[in-house]
Coordinates of C-alpha atoms in Angstrom, one line a residue:
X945 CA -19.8 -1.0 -98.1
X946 CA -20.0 1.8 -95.3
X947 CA -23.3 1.0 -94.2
X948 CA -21.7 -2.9 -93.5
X949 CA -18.7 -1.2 -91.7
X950 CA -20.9 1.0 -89.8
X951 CA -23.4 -1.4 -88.7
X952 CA -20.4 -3.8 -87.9
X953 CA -18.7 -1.3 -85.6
X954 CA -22.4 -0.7 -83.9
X955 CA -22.1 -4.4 -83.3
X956 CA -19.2 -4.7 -81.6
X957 CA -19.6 -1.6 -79.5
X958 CA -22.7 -3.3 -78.3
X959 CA -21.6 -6.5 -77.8
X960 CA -18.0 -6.6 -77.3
X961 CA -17.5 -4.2 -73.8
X962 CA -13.6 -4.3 -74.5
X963 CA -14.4 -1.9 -77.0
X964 CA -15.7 0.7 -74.8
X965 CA -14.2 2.8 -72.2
X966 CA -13.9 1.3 -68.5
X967 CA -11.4 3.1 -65.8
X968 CA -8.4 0.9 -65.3
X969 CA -8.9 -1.3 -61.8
X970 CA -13.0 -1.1 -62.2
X971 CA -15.3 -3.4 -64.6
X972 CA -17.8 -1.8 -66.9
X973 CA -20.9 -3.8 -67.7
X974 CA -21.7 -2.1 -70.7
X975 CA -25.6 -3.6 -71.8
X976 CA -27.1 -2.9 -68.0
X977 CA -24.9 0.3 -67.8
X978 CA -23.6 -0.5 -64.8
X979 CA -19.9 0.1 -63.3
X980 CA -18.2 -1.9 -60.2
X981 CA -14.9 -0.4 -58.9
X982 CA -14.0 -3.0 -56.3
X983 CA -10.0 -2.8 -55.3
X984 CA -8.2 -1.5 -52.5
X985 CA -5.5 0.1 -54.9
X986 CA -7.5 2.4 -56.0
X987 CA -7.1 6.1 -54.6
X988 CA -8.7 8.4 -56.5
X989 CA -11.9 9.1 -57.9
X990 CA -11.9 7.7 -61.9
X991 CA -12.7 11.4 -63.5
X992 CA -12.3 9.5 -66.8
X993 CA -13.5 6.9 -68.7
X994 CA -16.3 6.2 -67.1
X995 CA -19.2 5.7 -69.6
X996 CA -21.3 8.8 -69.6
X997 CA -24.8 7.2 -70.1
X998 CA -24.0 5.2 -66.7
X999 CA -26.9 4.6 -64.4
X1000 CA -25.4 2.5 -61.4
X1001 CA -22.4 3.0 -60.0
X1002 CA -20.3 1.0 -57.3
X1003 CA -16.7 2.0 -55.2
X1004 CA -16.7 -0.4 -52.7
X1005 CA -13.3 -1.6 -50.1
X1006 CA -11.3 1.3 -52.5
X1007 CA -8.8 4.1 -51.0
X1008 CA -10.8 7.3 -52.0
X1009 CA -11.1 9.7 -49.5
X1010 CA -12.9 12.2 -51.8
X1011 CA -15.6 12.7 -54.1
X1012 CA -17.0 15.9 -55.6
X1013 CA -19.5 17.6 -57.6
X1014 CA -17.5 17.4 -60.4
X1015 CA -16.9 13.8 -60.2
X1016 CA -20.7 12.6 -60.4
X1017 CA -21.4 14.9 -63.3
X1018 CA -19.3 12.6 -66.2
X1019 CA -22.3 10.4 -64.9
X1020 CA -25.7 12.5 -66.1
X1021 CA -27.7 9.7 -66.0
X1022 CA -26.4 8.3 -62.5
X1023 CA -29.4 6.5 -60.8
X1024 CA -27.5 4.4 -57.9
X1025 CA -24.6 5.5 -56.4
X1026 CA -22.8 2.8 -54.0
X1027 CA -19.9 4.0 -52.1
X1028 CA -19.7 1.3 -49.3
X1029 CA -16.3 0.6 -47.0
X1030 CA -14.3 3.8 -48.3
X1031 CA -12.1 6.0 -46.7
X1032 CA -14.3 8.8 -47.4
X1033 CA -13.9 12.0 -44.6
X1034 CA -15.8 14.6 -46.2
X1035 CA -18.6 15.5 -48.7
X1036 CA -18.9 19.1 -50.2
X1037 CA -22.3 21.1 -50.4
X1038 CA -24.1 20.5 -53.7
X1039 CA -22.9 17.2 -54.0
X1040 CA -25.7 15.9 -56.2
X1041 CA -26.0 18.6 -58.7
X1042 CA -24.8 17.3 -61.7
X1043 CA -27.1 14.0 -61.0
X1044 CA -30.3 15.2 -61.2
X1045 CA -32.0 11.5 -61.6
X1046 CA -30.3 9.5 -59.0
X1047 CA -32.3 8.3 -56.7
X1048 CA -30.5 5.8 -54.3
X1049 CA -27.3 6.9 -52.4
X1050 CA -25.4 4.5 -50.0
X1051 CA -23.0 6.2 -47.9
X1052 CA -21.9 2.8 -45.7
X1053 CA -19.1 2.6 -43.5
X1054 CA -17.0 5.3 -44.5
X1055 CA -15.5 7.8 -42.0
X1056 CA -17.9 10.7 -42.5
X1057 CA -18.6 13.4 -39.1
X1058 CA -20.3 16.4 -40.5
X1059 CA -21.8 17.5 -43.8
X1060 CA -22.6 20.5 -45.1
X1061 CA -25.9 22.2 -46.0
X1062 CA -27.3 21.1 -49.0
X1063 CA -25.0 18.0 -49.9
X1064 CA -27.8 16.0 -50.9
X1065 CA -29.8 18.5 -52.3
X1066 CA -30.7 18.8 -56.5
X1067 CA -31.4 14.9 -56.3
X1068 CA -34.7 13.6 -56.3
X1069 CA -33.5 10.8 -53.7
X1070 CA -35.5 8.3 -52.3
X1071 CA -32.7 6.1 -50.2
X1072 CA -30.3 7.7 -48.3
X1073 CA -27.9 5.1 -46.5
X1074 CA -25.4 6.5 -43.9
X1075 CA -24.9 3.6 -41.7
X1076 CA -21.5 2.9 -39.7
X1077 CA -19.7 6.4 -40.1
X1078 CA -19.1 8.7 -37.1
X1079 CA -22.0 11.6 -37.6
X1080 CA -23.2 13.2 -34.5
X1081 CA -25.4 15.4 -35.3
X1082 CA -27.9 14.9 -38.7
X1083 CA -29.3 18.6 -39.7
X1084 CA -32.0 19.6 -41.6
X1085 CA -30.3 21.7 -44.2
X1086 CA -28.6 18.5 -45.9
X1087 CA -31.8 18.1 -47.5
X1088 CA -34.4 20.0 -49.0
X1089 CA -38.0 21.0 -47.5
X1090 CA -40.8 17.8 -48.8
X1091 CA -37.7 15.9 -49.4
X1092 CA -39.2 12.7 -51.8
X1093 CA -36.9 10.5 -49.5
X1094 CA -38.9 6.9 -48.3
X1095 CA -35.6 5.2 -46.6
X1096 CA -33.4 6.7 -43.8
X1097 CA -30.8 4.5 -42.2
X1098 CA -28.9 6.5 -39.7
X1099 CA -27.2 3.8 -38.1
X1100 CA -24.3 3.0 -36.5
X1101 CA -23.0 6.6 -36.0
X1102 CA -22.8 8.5 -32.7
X1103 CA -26.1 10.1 -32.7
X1104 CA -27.2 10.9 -28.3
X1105 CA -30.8 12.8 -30.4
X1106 CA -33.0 11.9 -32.6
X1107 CA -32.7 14.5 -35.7
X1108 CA -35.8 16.0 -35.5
X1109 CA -35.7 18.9 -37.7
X1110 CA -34.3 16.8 -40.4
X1111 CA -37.0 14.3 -40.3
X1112 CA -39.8 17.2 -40.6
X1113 CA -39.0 17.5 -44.0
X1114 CA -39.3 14.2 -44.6
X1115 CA -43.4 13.5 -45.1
X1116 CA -42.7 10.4 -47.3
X1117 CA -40.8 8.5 -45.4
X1118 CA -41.6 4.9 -44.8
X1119 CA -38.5 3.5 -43.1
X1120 CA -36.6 4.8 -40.8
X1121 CA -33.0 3.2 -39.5
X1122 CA -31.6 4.7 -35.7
X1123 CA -30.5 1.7 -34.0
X1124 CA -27.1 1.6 -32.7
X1125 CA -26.5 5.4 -31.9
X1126 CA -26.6 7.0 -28.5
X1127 CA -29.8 8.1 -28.5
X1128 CA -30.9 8.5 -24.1
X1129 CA -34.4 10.5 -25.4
X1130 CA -36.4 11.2 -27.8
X1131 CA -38.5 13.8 -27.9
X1132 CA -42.5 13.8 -27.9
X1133 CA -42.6 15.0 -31.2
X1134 CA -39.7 13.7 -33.2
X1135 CA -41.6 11.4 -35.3
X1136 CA -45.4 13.5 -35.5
X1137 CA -44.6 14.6 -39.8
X1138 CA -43.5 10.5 -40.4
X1139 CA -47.1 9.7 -41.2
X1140 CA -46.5 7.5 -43.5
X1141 CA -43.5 5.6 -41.7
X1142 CA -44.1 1.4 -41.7
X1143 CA -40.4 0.8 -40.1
X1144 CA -38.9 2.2 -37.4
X1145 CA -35.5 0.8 -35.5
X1146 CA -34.4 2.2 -32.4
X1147 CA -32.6 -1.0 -30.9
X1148 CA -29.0 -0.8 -29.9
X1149 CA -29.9 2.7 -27.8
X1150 CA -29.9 3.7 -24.5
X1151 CA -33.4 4.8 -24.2
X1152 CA -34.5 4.0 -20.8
X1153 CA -38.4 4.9 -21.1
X1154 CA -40.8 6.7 -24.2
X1155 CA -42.7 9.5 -24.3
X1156 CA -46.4 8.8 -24.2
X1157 CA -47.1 10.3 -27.2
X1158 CA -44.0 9.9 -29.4
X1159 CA -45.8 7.2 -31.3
X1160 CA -49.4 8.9 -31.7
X1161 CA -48.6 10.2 -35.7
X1162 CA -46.9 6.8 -36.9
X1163 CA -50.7 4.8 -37.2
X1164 CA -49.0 2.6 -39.9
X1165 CA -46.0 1.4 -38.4
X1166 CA -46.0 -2.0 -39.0
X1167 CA -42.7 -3.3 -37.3
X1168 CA -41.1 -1.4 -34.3
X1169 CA -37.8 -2.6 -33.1
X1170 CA -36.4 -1.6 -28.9
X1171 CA -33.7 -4.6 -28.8
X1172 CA -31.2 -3.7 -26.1
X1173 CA -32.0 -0.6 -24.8
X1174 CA -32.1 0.1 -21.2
X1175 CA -36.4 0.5 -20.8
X1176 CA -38.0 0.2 -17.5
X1177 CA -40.7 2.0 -17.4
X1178 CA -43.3 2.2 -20.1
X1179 CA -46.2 4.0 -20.4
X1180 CA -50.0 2.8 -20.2
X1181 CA -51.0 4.6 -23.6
X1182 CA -47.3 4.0 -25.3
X1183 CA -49.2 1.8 -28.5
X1184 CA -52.6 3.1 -27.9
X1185 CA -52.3 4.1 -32.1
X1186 CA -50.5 1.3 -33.3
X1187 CA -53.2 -0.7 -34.3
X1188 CA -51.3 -2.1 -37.6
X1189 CA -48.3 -3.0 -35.5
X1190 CA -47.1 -6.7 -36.8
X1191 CA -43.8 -7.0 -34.8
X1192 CA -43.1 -5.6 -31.7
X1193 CA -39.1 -5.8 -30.2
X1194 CA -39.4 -5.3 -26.4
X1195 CA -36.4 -8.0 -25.7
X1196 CA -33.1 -7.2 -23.7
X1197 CA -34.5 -4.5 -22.1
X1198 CA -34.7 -3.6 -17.9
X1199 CA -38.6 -4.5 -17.8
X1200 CA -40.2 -5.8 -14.6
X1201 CA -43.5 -5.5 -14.9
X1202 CA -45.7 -3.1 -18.0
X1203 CA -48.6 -1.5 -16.8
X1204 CA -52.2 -2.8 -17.4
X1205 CA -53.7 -2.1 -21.0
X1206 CA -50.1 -1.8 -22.8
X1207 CA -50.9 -4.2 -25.4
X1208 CA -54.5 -4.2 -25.8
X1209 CA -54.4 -2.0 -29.1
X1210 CA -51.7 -4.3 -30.7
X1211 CA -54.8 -6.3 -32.3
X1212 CA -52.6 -7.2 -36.0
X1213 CA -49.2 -8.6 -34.5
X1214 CA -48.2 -11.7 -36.2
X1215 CA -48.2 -15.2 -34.9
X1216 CA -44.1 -14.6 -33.2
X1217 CA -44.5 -11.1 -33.5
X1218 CA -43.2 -9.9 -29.7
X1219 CA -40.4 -10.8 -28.6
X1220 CA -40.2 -9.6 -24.4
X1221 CA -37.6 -12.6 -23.4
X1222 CA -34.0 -11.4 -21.6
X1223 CA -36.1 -8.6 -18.9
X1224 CA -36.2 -8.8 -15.4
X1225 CA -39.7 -9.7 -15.0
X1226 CA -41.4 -9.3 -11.4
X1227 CA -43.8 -12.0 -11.0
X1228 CA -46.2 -11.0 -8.2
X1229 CA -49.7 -9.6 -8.3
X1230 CA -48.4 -6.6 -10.8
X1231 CA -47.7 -9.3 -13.0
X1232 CA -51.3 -10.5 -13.8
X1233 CA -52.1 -8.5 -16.8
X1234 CA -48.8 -9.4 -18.9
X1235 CA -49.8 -13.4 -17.0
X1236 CA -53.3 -12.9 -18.4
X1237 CA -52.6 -11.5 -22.0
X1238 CA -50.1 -14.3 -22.7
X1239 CA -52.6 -17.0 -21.8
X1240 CA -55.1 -15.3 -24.3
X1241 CA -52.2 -14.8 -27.4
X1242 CA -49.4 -17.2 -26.8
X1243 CA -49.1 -17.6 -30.8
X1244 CA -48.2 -13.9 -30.6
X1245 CA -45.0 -14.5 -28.7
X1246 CA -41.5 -15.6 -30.1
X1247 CA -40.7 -17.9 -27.5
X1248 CA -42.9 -17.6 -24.7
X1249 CA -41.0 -19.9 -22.6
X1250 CA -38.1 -17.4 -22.9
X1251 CA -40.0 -14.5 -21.0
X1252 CA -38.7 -15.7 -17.1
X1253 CA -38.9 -14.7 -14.2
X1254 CA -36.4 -13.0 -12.2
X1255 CA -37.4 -12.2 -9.0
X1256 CA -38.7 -12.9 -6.5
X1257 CA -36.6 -16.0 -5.4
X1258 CA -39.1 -18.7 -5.3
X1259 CA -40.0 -17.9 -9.0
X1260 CA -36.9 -17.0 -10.1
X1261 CA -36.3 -19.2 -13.6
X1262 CA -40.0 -19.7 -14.1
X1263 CA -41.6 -18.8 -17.6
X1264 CA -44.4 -16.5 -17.1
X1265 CA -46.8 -18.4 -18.6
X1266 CA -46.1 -21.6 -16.4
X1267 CA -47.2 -19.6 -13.4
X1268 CA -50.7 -20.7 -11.6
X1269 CA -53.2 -17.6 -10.4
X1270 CA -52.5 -18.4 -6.9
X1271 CA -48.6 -17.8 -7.0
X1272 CA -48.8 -14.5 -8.5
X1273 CA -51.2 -13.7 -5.5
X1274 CA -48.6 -15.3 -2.7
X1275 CA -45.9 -13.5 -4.1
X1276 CA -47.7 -10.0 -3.9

């Protein structure tokens, strides 16, 4: 007769979630171990009833403003921890320690500035999502050296340089999220350790040209986003190593004209895989080689009717590619 009452209570444990613990103003799904605390009344940090064997974990549109070490370790087993639209200020050093398996962290739109050393440390992470808070500066000590971490997204902070030291220690990254900072430079060798990096987003910046060389250790980028920045001048040799580029961003820029060569090496775009619409072009005899290449690849282009003419007058309006030979040479 015990067995039956023991294998009955199993049951319903199993299959019956009311009869496990779940933090008041949160849902607990119980057979994918997997808790959702999504309700503005909620101020404080749950520190119980939250099922210990836990791997995913959501607070998203809550009241917390804090979190701690302490916290995250009644969750061992923690995986994926989701902390989107929070009131979150702060983080303390050693954050992670008490979840030595999770691996994706998602930090979005809280109101975090500056974090101390080590706060994502003891973790093997491998996403890192930080987008929309107010950080100015990303430093190298919030993680450790050969960091396992593949995705970065920095964006939508208040970042004027690229965190260069923090991104040495991270040789396995494959994506890597900067758009909509306040980035003005970047430095030659800001991305040389990302070796392995595929995606890179710098729209939304106010980069106004690129070093020559910034791109010569990132051979497998595959898409490279500079939406509405302010670049005018680009260098010959900018893409000479991206030869497994598939989509190229050059749009909403302050481009007139790009020199001779530029886009040569970019042999594996996709068919709609530039975009250079919304510049300033310059259609007269410096135009010829961006005139010639778009005769040769138009499938290349999103919308090469879209990349005008802005000067001089009598062109002004024109698509690029409607232009003759002999009005590119009139107007030099």
């Amino acid at each position: 007769m015990k067995s039956w009452c023991v294998l009955a209570f199993l049951w319903l444990a199993y299959f019956c979630p009311g009869t496990q613990s779940c933090p008041v103003l949160c849902k607990c799904y119980h057979r994918r171990a997997e808790v959702v605390c999504h309700e503005v009344l909620l101020t404080e940090y749950p520190s119980e009833g939250l099922p210990s064997n836990t791997t995913m974990l959501t607070f998203q549109f809550t009241n917390i403003t804090s979190i701690s070490e302490q916290h995250l370790s009644a969750t061992p087993m923690l995986q994926e921890l989701h902390l989107y639209a929070n009131h979150l200020r702060s983080l303390p050093s050693h954050l992670l320690r008490g979840v030595p398996q999770l691996s994706t962290l998602d930090l979005t739109e809280n109101k975090l500035s500056e974090l101390p050393a080590d706060v994502f440390s003891h973790a093997p992470l491998r996403s890192l999502v930080l987008k929309n808070n107010l950080i100015v500066k990303a430093d190298a000590e919030w993680l450790p050296d050969n960091s396992s971490l593949t995705w970065l997204d920095l964006s939508g902070n208040h970042l004027t340089k690229t965190p260069t030291a923090l991104l040495q220690r991270l040789p396995h990254l494959d994506n890597l999220d900067l758009s909509n900072n306040r980035l003005e430079k970047i430095s030659a060798n800001s991305f040389d350790s990302l070796t392995k990096l595929e995606r890179l987003n710098l729209q939304r910046n106010k980069l106004d040209t690129l070093d020559a060389s910034v791109f010569q250790s990132t051979r497998n980028l595959t898409y490279l986003f500079l939406t509405r920045n302010k670049l005018n001048n680009l260098p010959q040799n900018l893409f000479q190593e991206l030869t497994q580029l598939k989509h190229l961003s050059l749009d909403d820029n302050q481009l007139s004209h790009i020199p001779a060569g530029l886009l040569d090496p970019l042999k594996s775009l996709d068919e709609e895989g530039l975009d250079l619409s919304d510049n300033p072009w310059l259609c007269d005899k410096n135009m010829e080689y961006l005139w010639r290449w778009l005769q040769k690849n138009k499938k290349k282009v999103f919308l090469p009717e879209t990349t005008i003419c802005a000067k001089p007058q009598p062109l002004a309006g024109r698509s690029v590619m409607s232009l003759t030979e002999s009005e590119l040479i009139l107007q030099s």
